[in-house]
Short mmCIF file of C-alpha atoms in Angstrom, two decimals:
data_model
loop_
_atom_site.label_atom_id
_atom_site.label_comp_id
_atom_site.label_asym_id
_atom_site.label_seq_id
_atom_site.Cartn_x
_atom_site.Cartn_y
_atom_site.Cartn_z
CA UNK A 284 59.55 -29.76 -35.45
CA UNK A 285 59.48 -33.53 -35.98
CA UNK A 286 56.60 -34.63 -38.21
CA UNK A 287 54.25 -36.85 -36.16
CA UNK A 288 53.61 -40.39 -37.32
CA UNK A 289 50.64 -41.15 -35.06
CA UNK A 290 47.78 -39.17 -33.50
CA UNK A 291 45.46 -39.96 -30.59
CA UNK A 292 41.96 -38.69 -29.84
CA UNK A 293 39.90 -38.75 -26.67
CA UNK A 294 37.37 -41.27 -27.97
CA UNK A 295 36.74 -44.73 -26.56
CA UNK A 296 35.77 -47.59 -28.87
CA UNK A 297 34.99 -50.18 -26.22
CA UNK A 298 36.92 -53.32 -25.44
CA UNK A 299 40.56 -52.50 -24.85
CA UNK A 300 40.93 -49.55 -22.47
CA UNK A 301 43.12 -47.31 -24.60
CA UNK A 302 42.78 -44.15 -26.62
CA UNK A 303 41.81 -44.36 -30.26
CA UNK A 304 44.82 -43.68 -32.49
CA UNK A 305 45.73 -43.57 -36.16
CA UNK A 306 48.81 -43.22 -38.31
CA UNK A 307 49.26 -39.88 -40.04
CA UNK A 308 48.32 -39.98 -43.72
CA UNK A 309 51.05 -39.50 -46.35
CA UNK A 310 48.91 -36.59 -47.68
CA UNK A 311 48.67 -34.91 -44.27
CA UNK A 312 51.03 -32.10 -45.26
CA UNK A 313 48.46 -30.96 -47.83
CA UNK A 314 45.52 -31.22 -45.38
CA UNK A 315 45.89 -27.82 -43.61
CA UNK A 316 46.09 -26.11 -46.98
CA UNK A 317 42.68 -27.50 -47.94
CA UNK A 318 40.94 -26.55 -44.65
CA UNK A 319 41.34 -22.82 -44.13
CA UNK A 320 39.47 -21.77 -40.94
CA UNK A 321 38.27 -18.15 -41.42
CA UNK A 322 34.88 -18.88 -43.00
CA UNK A 323 34.17 -21.56 -40.42
CA UNK A 324 34.80 -19.06 -37.65
CA UNK A 325 32.34 -16.50 -39.03
CA UNK A 326 29.70 -19.22 -39.25
CA UNK A 327 30.05 -19.94 -35.54
CA UNK A 328 29.83 -16.27 -34.49
CA UNK A 329 26.54 -15.45 -32.65
CA UNK A 330 24.31 -12.66 -34.00
CA UNK A 331 24.80 -9.12 -32.74
CA UNK A 332 22.72 -8.17 -29.67
CA UNK A 333 19.30 -6.74 -30.41
CA UNK A 334 18.76 -3.02 -29.80
CA UNK A 335 15.87 -3.28 -27.35
CA UNK A 336 14.92 0.35 -27.99
CA UNK A 337 14.06 -0.43 -31.61
CA UNK A 338 10.40 -1.39 -31.35
CA UNK A 339 10.20 -1.73 -35.14
CA UNK A 340 12.49 -4.76 -35.02
CA UNK A 341 10.75 -8.13 -35.21
CA UNK A 342 12.93 -9.26 -32.30
CA UNK A 343 11.54 -6.44 -30.12
CA UNK A 344 8.13 -5.48 -31.43
CA UNK A 345 5.05 -3.48 -30.48
CA UNK A 346 1.58 -4.78 -29.76
CA UNK A 347 -1.80 -3.99 -28.23
CA UNK A 348 -3.49 -5.41 -25.13
CA UNK A 349 -7.28 -5.06 -25.13
CA UNK A 350 -10.04 -6.37 -22.91
CA UNK A 351 -12.11 -9.34 -23.94
CA UNK A 352 -15.83 -8.78 -23.45
CA UNK A 353 -18.56 -11.42 -23.38
CA UNK A 354 -20.32 -10.07 -26.49
CA UNK A 355 -17.34 -10.44 -28.85
CA UNK A 356 -17.85 -12.74 -31.83
CA UNK A 357 -15.17 -15.21 -32.89
CA UNK A 358 -14.46 -13.05 -35.93
CA UNK A 359 -13.97 -9.95 -33.79
CA UNK A 360 -11.60 -11.84 -31.54
CA UNK A 361 -9.50 -12.92 -34.53
CA UNK A 362 -9.56 -9.61 -36.42
CA UNK A 363 -9.82 -7.10 -33.51
CA UNK A 364 -12.54 -5.30 -35.50
CA UNK A 365 -14.22 -4.35 -32.19
CA UNK A 366 -11.43 -1.93 -31.33
CA UNK A 367 -11.91 1.81 -31.98
CA UNK A 368 -11.14 2.85 -35.55
CA UNK A 369 -8.11 4.99 -34.61
CA UNK A 370 -6.54 1.99 -32.86
CA UNK A 371 -7.26 -0.26 -35.84
CA UNK A 372 -5.56 2.28 -38.11
CA UNK A 373 -2.56 2.41 -35.79
CA UNK A 374 -2.30 -1.39 -35.75
CA UNK A 375 -2.37 -1.47 -39.54
CA UNK A 376 0.25 1.30 -39.73
CA UNK A 377 2.53 -0.80 -37.58
CA UNK A 378 2.52 -3.85 -39.79
CA UNK A 379 -0.70 -5.47 -38.56
CA UNK A 380 0.75 -5.58 -35.06
CA UNK A 381 -0.41 -8.37 -32.74
CA UNK A 382 -3.37 -7.90 -30.41
CA UNK A 383 -3.59 -9.74 -27.09
CA UNK A 384 -6.65 -10.07 -24.88
CA UNK A 385 -6.98 -9.63 -21.15
CA UNK A 386 -9.79 -11.92 -19.93
CA UNK A 387 -11.61 -10.62 -16.83
CA UNK A 388 -12.50 -13.24 -14.24
CA UNK A 389 -10.10 -15.85 -15.57
CA UNK A 390 -7.80 -17.27 -12.89
CA UNK A 391 -4.78 -16.90 -15.22
CA UNK A 392 -5.57 -13.30 -16.21
CA UNK A 393 -2.35 -11.89 -14.73
CA UNK A 394 -0.19 -14.75 -16.03
CA UNK A 395 -1.29 -15.30 -19.62
CA UNK A 396 -2.40 -13.19 -22.56
CA UNK A 397 -4.50 -14.64 -25.38
CA UNK A 398 -3.79 -14.11 -29.08
CA UNK A 399 -6.88 -15.22 -31.00
CA UNK A 400 -5.31 -14.44 -34.37
CA UNK A 401 -2.50 -16.88 -33.58
CA UNK A 402 -4.56 -19.26 -31.52
CA UNK A 403 -2.21 -19.29 -28.54
CA UNK A 404 -1.94 -18.28 -24.90
CA UNK A 405 1.42 -16.71 -24.08
CA UNK A 406 3.02 -16.50 -20.65
CA UNK A 407 3.78 -13.01 -19.31
CA UNK A 408 7.47 -12.61 -18.53
CA UNK A 409 8.40 -16.09 -19.74
CA UNK A 410 7.66 -15.95 -23.47
CA UNK A 411 10.26 -14.87 -26.03
CA UNK A 412 10.20 -11.18 -26.87
CA UNK A 413 9.28 -10.09 -30.37
CA UNK A 414 6.70 -10.80 -33.03
CA UNK A 415 6.94 -14.59 -33.21
CA UNK A 416 3.85 -16.77 -32.87
CA UNK A 417 4.48 -17.57 -29.19
CA UNK A 418 6.19 -14.27 -28.38
CA UNK A 419 5.11 -11.09 -26.60
CA UNK A 420 6.39 -7.76 -27.97
CA UNK A 421 8.61 -5.76 -25.65
CA UNK A 422 6.48 -2.61 -26.17
CA UNK A 423 2.81 -2.98 -25.22
CA UNK A 424 -0.03 -0.46 -25.41
CA UNK A 425 -2.98 -1.21 -23.13
CA UNK A 426 -6.10 0.15 -24.81
CA UNK A 427 -8.85 0.71 -22.27
CA UNK A 428 -9.73 2.24 -18.93
CA UNK A 429 -8.54 0.76 -15.62
CA UNK A 430 -12.05 -0.64 -15.21
CA UNK A 431 -11.67 -2.56 -18.47
CA UNK A 432 -8.02 -3.54 -18.00
CA UNK A 433 -7.09 -3.20 -14.32
CA UNK A 434 -4.04 -1.36 -13.07
CA UNK A 435 -2.84 -4.67 -11.64
CA UNK A 436 -2.15 -6.02 -15.15
CA UNK A 437 -0.15 -2.91 -15.99
CA UNK A 438 1.84 -3.41 -12.78
CA UNK A 439 2.63 -6.99 -13.79
CA UNK A 440 3.61 -5.98 -17.32
CA UNK A 441 5.84 -3.19 -15.98
CA UNK A 442 8.00 -5.87 -14.41
CA UNK A 443 8.93 -7.31 -17.81
CA UNK A 444 7.97 -4.99 -20.66
CA UNK A 445 7.71 -1.36 -21.74
CA UNK A 446 4.00 -0.83 -21.12
CA UNK A 447 1.81 2.24 -21.58
CA UNK A 448 -1.93 2.86 -21.42
CA UNK A 449 -4.33 4.77 -23.65
CA UNK A 450 -7.73 5.13 -21.98
CA UNK A 451 -9.18 7.86 -24.17
CA UNK A 452 -12.38 7.71 -26.21
CA UNK A 453 -13.97 9.46 -29.19
CA UNK A 454 -12.40 12.80 -30.26
CA UNK A 455 -9.72 12.68 -27.55
CA UNK A 456 -8.58 9.25 -28.75
CA UNK A 457 -8.54 10.45 -32.35
CA UNK A 458 -6.46 13.49 -31.35
CA UNK A 459 -3.82 11.34 -29.70
CA UNK A 460 -3.60 8.61 -32.32
CA UNK A 461 -3.47 11.14 -35.16
CA UNK A 462 -0.49 12.86 -33.50
CA UNK A 463 1.14 9.51 -32.73
CA UNK A 464 0.82 8.24 -36.30
CA UNK A 465 2.50 11.39 -37.60
CA UNK A 466 5.07 11.33 -34.77
CA UNK A 467 3.97 14.85 -33.80
CA UNK A 468 5.18 16.09 -37.17
CA UNK A 469 4.07 19.71 -36.67
CA UNK A 470 4.79 19.92 -32.94
CA UNK A 471 5.83 23.30 -31.55
CA UNK A 472 7.22 21.82 -28.32
CA UNK A 473 10.88 22.67 -27.87
CA UNK A 474 12.81 19.53 -26.93
CA UNK A 475 15.70 21.62 -25.62
CA UNK A 476 13.36 23.44 -23.20
CA UNK A 477 12.27 22.03 -19.84
CA UNK A 478 10.09 23.38 -17.04
CA UNK A 479 10.70 22.00 -13.54
CA UNK A 480 8.18 23.03 -10.89
CA UNK A 481 8.78 22.06 -7.27
CA UNK A 482 6.60 22.92 -4.30
CA UNK A 483 8.54 23.10 -1.03
CA UNK A 484 6.60 23.44 2.21
CA UNK A 485 9.70 23.00 4.37
CA UNK A 486 11.93 20.24 5.67
CA UNK A 487 9.19 18.66 7.78
CA UNK A 488 6.97 18.13 4.74
CA UNK A 489 7.47 15.49 2.04
CA UNK A 490 7.39 18.24 -0.60
CA UNK A 491 10.84 19.36 0.58
CA UNK A 492 12.16 15.84 0.13
CA UNK A 493 10.55 15.51 -3.33
CA UNK A 494 12.07 18.82 -4.31
CA UNK A 495 15.58 17.68 -3.28
CA UNK A 496 15.37 14.05 -4.40
CA UNK A 497 13.58 14.49 -7.72
CA UNK A 498 13.17 18.04 -9.04
CA UNK A 499 16.50 19.38 -7.77
CA UNK A 500 18.45 16.37 -9.01
CA UNK A 501 16.94 16.57 -12.49
CA UNK A 502 17.51 20.32 -12.64
CA UNK A 503 21.17 19.77 -11.74
CA UNK A 504 21.59 17.37 -14.65
CA UNK A 505 19.78 19.51 -17.21
CA UNK A 506 21.44 22.76 -16.15
CA UNK A 507 24.91 21.21 -16.41
CA UNK A 508 24.26 20.12 -20.01
CA UNK A 509 25.45 22.81 -22.41
CA UNK A 510 22.73 21.89 -24.92
CA UNK A 511 19.90 22.10 -22.38
CA UNK A 512 20.95 24.61 -19.72
CA UNK A 513 19.68 27.75 -21.48
CA UNK A 514 16.21 26.32 -22.01
CA UNK A 515 15.75 24.83 -18.54
CA UNK A 516 13.62 26.80 -16.09
CA UNK A 517 13.30 25.87 -12.40
CA UNK A 518 10.23 27.20 -10.54
CA UNK A 519 11.52 26.43 -7.08
CA UNK A 520 9.41 26.71 -3.95
CA UNK A 521 8.02 29.90 -2.36
CA UNK A 522 7.29 32.69 -4.82
CA UNK A 523 7.82 30.43 -7.83
CA UNK A 524 5.91 27.14 -7.54
CA UNK A 525 2.47 28.64 -7.99
CA UNK A 526 -0.31 27.72 -10.39
CA UNK A 527 -0.02 30.99 -12.31
CA UNK A 528 3.78 30.74 -12.61
CA UNK A 529 3.47 27.22 -13.98
CA UNK A 530 0.88 28.26 -16.55
CA UNK A 531 3.07 31.21 -17.64
CA UNK A 532 6.20 29.07 -17.94
CA UNK A 533 4.42 26.48 -20.07
CA UNK A 534 2.97 29.01 -22.50
CA UNK A 535 6.26 30.91 -22.73
CA UNK A 536 8.75 28.05 -23.04
CA UNK A 537 6.64 25.43 -24.87
CA UNK A 538 8.78 22.78 -23.16
CA UNK A 539 9.44 19.27 -24.37
CA UNK A 540 9.80 18.07 -20.77
CA UNK A 541 7.74 19.06 -17.73
CA UNK A 542 8.68 17.76 -14.26
CA UNK A 543 6.50 18.62 -11.26
CA UNK A 544 6.76 17.61 -7.59
CA UNK A 545 3.99 18.47 -5.15
CA UNK A 546 1.12 17.10 -3.13
CA UNK A 547 -1.78 15.72 -5.15
CA UNK A 548 -5.35 16.74 -4.34
CA UNK A 549 -7.31 14.05 -2.44
CA UNK A 550 -10.27 15.99 -1.08
CA UNK A 551 -13.11 16.24 -0.28
CA UNK A 552 -13.25 12.62 0.83
CA UNK A 553 -16.94 12.94 1.74
CA UNK A 554 -18.01 13.99 -1.78
CA UNK A 555 -17.05 11.44 -4.44
CA UNK A 556 -18.09 13.62 -7.38
CA UNK A 557 -15.89 16.53 -6.31
CA UNK A 558 -13.12 14.15 -5.24
CA UNK A 559 -13.07 12.59 -8.72
CA UNK A 560 -13.11 15.96 -10.48
CA UNK A 561 -10.02 17.09 -8.59
CA UNK A 562 -8.22 13.78 -8.09
CA UNK A 563 -4.45 14.13 -8.23
CA UNK A 564 -4.44 17.80 -9.27
CA UNK A 565 -1.14 19.43 -8.37
CA UNK A 566 -1.29 21.48 -5.17
CA UNK A 567 0.87 24.59 -5.44
CA UNK A 568 2.98 26.54 -2.95
CA UNK A 569 -0.10 28.41 -1.72
CA UNK A 570 -2.13 25.18 -1.32
CA UNK A 571 -4.16 26.02 -4.41
CA UNK A 572 -4.92 23.22 -6.85
CA UNK A 573 -3.63 23.76 -10.39
CA UNK A 574 -6.68 23.71 -12.68
CA UNK A 575 -6.22 21.95 -16.00
CA UNK A 576 -8.36 24.47 -17.87
CA UNK A 577 -6.09 27.30 -16.70
CA UNK A 578 -3.03 25.49 -18.09
CA UNK A 579 -4.64 24.83 -21.46
CA UNK A 580 -5.91 28.38 -21.92
CA UNK A 581 -2.58 29.64 -23.22
CA UNK A 582 -0.72 26.39 -23.93
CA UNK A 583 -1.11 23.11 -25.75
CA UNK A 584 0.96 20.07 -24.68
CA UNK A 585 1.78 19.39 -28.36
CA UNK A 586 4.33 16.63 -27.91
CA UNK A 587 5.52 17.35 -24.36
CA UNK A 588 6.31 14.61 -21.86
CA UNK A 589 5.12 15.29 -18.30
CA UNK A 590 6.39 13.58 -15.15
CA UNK A 591 4.28 14.39 -12.06
CA UNK A 592 5.50 13.14 -8.67
CA UNK A 593 2.29 13.65 -6.70
CA UNK A 594 -0.29 11.53 -4.91
CA UNK A 595 -2.74 9.96 -7.39
CA UNK A 596 -1.45 12.11 -10.27
CA UNK A 597 -2.13 9.18 -12.63
CA UNK A 598 -5.38 8.04 -11.04
CA UNK A 599 -6.95 5.81 -8.42
CA UNK A 600 -7.52 2.12 -7.79
CA UNK A 601 -10.50 0.40 -6.21
CA UNK A 602 -8.06 -1.80 -4.29
CA UNK A 603 -5.24 0.13 -2.65
CA UNK A 604 -1.91 -1.66 -2.35
CA UNK A 605 -1.39 -0.19 1.12
CA UNK A 606 -4.52 -1.21 3.03
CA UNK A 607 -3.63 -1.84 6.69
CA UNK A 608 -0.26 -0.11 6.45
CA UNK A 609 -1.12 2.77 8.78
CA UNK A 610 -3.25 3.08 11.91
CA UNK A 611 -6.96 2.87 11.18
CA UNK A 612 -8.47 6.35 11.18
CA UNK A 613 -5.12 8.10 10.55
CA UNK A 614 -4.86 10.69 7.78
CA UNK A 615 -3.08 8.26 5.48
CA UNK A 616 -5.64 5.54 6.19
CA UNK A 617 -8.53 7.90 5.45
CA UNK A 618 -6.96 9.01 2.17
CA UNK A 619 -6.26 5.46 1.02
CA UNK A 620 -9.77 4.23 1.79
CA UNK A 621 -11.50 7.41 0.64
CA UNK A 622 -9.78 7.51 -2.75
CA UNK A 623 -10.40 3.77 -3.28
CA UNK A 624 -14.14 4.49 -3.15
CA UNK A 625 -13.77 6.29 -6.49
CA UNK A 626 -12.95 2.97 -8.10
CA UNK A 627 -10.26 2.53 -10.74
CA UNK A 628 -9.86 5.53 -13.02
CA UNK A 629 -7.35 7.83 -14.69
CA UNK A 630 -6.93 11.29 -13.16
CA UNK A 631 -8.14 14.52 -14.87
CA UNK A 632 -4.71 16.03 -15.61
CA UNK A 633 -3.29 13.23 -17.78
CA UNK A 634 -6.68 12.75 -19.43
CA UNK A 635 -6.72 16.40 -20.50
CA UNK A 636 -3.08 16.44 -21.60
CA UNK A 637 -3.27 13.27 -23.70
CA UNK A 638 -6.67 14.11 -25.18
CA UNK A 639 -5.93 17.75 -26.03
CA UNK A 640 -6.29 19.00 -29.60
CA UNK A 641 -2.51 19.00 -29.69
CA UNK A 642 -1.79 16.23 -27.19
CA UNK A 643 1.12 15.38 -24.98
CA UNK A 644 3.31 12.43 -25.92
CA UNK A 645 3.16 10.78 -22.50
CA UNK A 646 2.37 11.31 -18.84
CA UNK A 647 4.10 9.48 -15.99
CA UNK A 648 2.59 9.48 -12.52
CA UNK A 649 1.40 7.43 -9.56
CA UNK A 650 -1.89 5.60 -9.07
CA UNK A 651 -1.30 5.50 -5.31
CA UNK A 652 0.30 7.95 -2.90
CA UNK A 653 4.08 8.06 -3.04
CA UNK A 654 6.04 7.58 0.19
CA UNK A 655 9.16 9.20 1.61
CA UNK A 656 10.88 5.83 2.14
CA UNK A 657 10.90 5.28 -1.63
CA UNK A 658 12.74 8.55 -2.14
CA UNK A 659 15.28 8.25 0.68
CA UNK A 660 16.48 5.26 2.67
CA UNK A 661 15.23 5.81 6.24
CA UNK A 662 18.34 4.14 7.71
CA UNK A 663 21.20 5.51 5.60
CA UNK A 664 19.50 8.74 4.37
CA UNK A 665 20.70 7.88 0.84
CA UNK A 666 18.59 9.34 -1.98
CA UNK A 667 16.99 6.57 -4.07
CA UNK A 668 15.96 8.44 -7.20
CA UNK A 669 18.86 7.78 -9.56
CA UNK A 670 16.69 5.64 -11.87
CA UNK A 671 14.21 8.52 -12.26
CA UNK A 672 17.05 10.89 -13.08
CA UNK A 673 18.44 8.47 -15.63
CA UNK A 674 15.02 8.06 -17.22
CA UNK A 675 14.28 11.79 -17.56
CA UNK A 676 17.77 12.82 -18.60
CA UNK A 677 20.14 9.97 -19.45
CA UNK A 678 17.62 8.05 -21.55
CA UNK A 679 15.00 10.55 -22.71
CA UNK A 680 17.48 12.80 -24.48
CA UNK A 681 19.29 9.94 -26.27
CA UNK A 682 16.45 9.76 -27.36
CA UNK A 683 14.98 6.54 -25.99
CA UNK A 684 11.30 5.56 -26.21
CA UNK A 685 9.57 6.49 -22.97
CA UNK A 686 8.83 2.85 -22.11
CA UNK A 687 12.51 1.97 -22.35
CA UNK A 688 13.59 5.15 -20.58
CA UNK A 689 11.79 4.05 -17.40
CA UNK A 690 13.00 0.46 -17.60
CA UNK A 691 15.56 0.94 -14.79
CA UNK A 692 12.85 2.34 -12.51
CA UNK A 693 10.85 -0.85 -12.85
CA UNK A 694 13.97 -3.00 -12.65
CA UNK A 695 14.11 -1.98 -8.99
CA UNK A 696 11.13 -4.26 -8.40
CA UNK A 697 13.14 -7.46 -8.84
CA UNK A 698 15.67 -6.59 -6.13
CA UNK A 699 13.02 -5.20 -3.78
CA UNK A 700 10.82 -8.28 -4.02
CA UNK A 701 13.86 -10.57 -3.81
CA UNK A 702 14.95 -8.77 -0.63
CA UNK A 703 11.43 -9.03 0.75
CA UNK A 704 11.39 -12.78 0.06
CA UNK A 705 14.79 -13.28 1.71
CA UNK A 706 13.69 -11.22 4.71
CA UNK A 707 10.43 -13.19 5.03
CA UNK A 708 12.30 -16.52 4.94
CA UNK A 709 14.64 -15.26 7.66
CA UNK A 710 11.66 -14.05 9.69
CA UNK A 711 10.10 -17.49 9.42
CA UNK A 712 13.26 -18.92 10.95
CA UNK A 713 12.94 -16.64 13.95
CA UNK A 714 14.93 -13.70 12.60
CA UNK A 715 14.27 -10.05 13.42
CA UNK A 716 13.60 -8.90 9.85
CA UNK A 717 10.02 -7.63 10.20
CA UNK A 718 11.11 -3.98 9.80
CA UNK A 719 13.12 -4.82 6.69
CA UNK A 720 10.14 -6.66 5.22
CA UNK A 721 7.97 -3.58 5.74
CA UNK A 722 10.46 -1.28 3.98
CA UNK A 723 11.00 -3.68 1.06
CA UNK A 724 7.29 -4.23 0.41
CA UNK A 725 6.33 -0.57 0.81
CA UNK A 726 9.01 0.57 -1.63
CA UNK A 727 8.18 -2.16 -4.14
CA UNK A 728 4.50 -1.31 -4.20
CA UNK A 729 5.25 2.39 -4.44
CA UNK A 730 7.46 1.78 -7.49
CA UNK A 731 5.01 -0.55 -9.22
CA UNK A 732 2.14 1.92 -8.89
CA UNK A 733 4.01 4.41 -11.09
CA UNK A 734 2.57 4.09 -14.59
CA UNK A 735 3.09 5.42 -18.10
CA UNK A 736 0.03 6.87 -19.81
CA UNK A 737 0.33 7.14 -23.57
CA UNK A 738 2.08 4.93 -26.10
CA UNK A 739 5.36 3.49 -24.72
CA UNK A 740 7.18 3.98 -28.03
CA UNK A 741 6.97 7.79 -28.04
CA UNK A 742 10.30 9.58 -27.97
CA UNK A 743 11.74 13.02 -28.50
CA UNK A 744 12.63 13.75 -32.14
CA UNK A 745 16.19 13.01 -33.24
#
């Protein structure tokens, strides 16, 4: 090639409207030999993506959300010395993890969390993730009952983070935190074993749909996996999905994963004490409620993860998300209003499992009833449970932390609420989208009322 004598650049120096130019230096032939590019290129390379499952990373992080009470001193707010001793020990174990406060009655309580140790308010869903001063960790453990920290905050956090709740007190709290700190070191639960229990009262009953859309789908995945097939047991419908069969399977298999689909007990509505004692208990094939004491007689959860697709299996809320959805006085309306009278609480089954002498790792269930439209599209008949299948098989056995495993389930919320917003705008313009709005909002609220109880970082052993 001909050696250039002049070079131009796309810079303008003002005055004459022409490109800036310059004659090539006599030493130009040596110039490329003095400016090798490789090191410059590595400097410009962006950092590798963060593994969002690694809660120990400072770019991901783990932290605690606790309630702020009027009697806290400034020192307690800064040091979190008001929290139960097991929680303080856990925080110290995890590198003096950050503590954030939920402030009841504050108009920004579902938008901001307060860090007194750092002296900042941080915006939920808009702050950087991690352990920085103005960051919120990706993994968050809510410490407190739903009366202290309402379900609504957990719903909001589920939209952005991997959130779990620990509502236990005294010995039950110590049992869980002791197991968590040791990562269930002496657990006898067999990760390769799973018990799936599915009540099926026929095609006209939602239990049949839950069996097909949830339990059957998960069984198909586990039974086709050569590492898991031998240890997977399916107690399917009549003759199998009974309380006694479930208790026997748990004590015999010592499963790492338990998946149950059934109705949840919501009676008697006219006796709040009895209603609370039996809230959300699994109702078996013979319409008998599965008693927690019977399960724990010959079995300890000891590191198991339990997913229960049943009405109120996780608990109840004083303010139902579905008020006015069905005809006043209908069965659904009576259940919604009757259960709400209990106030906000965690159900007996997860409380017993997480607080046992050898506790479960986590429990996943619903605070509200679950609806058929969330399981199957009423127009296309398409099953809508792929994210649950991915959580309980594709992620859990990687193994992913339980909070991350269910991330795709909660990711559905963004598209559902976006669809609802688009439908509502169209309706405001005179469109006929009222039915679509109903479906979008019902499904979104059904999904958001599914919660994780237990620490969101728990995972099956490698």
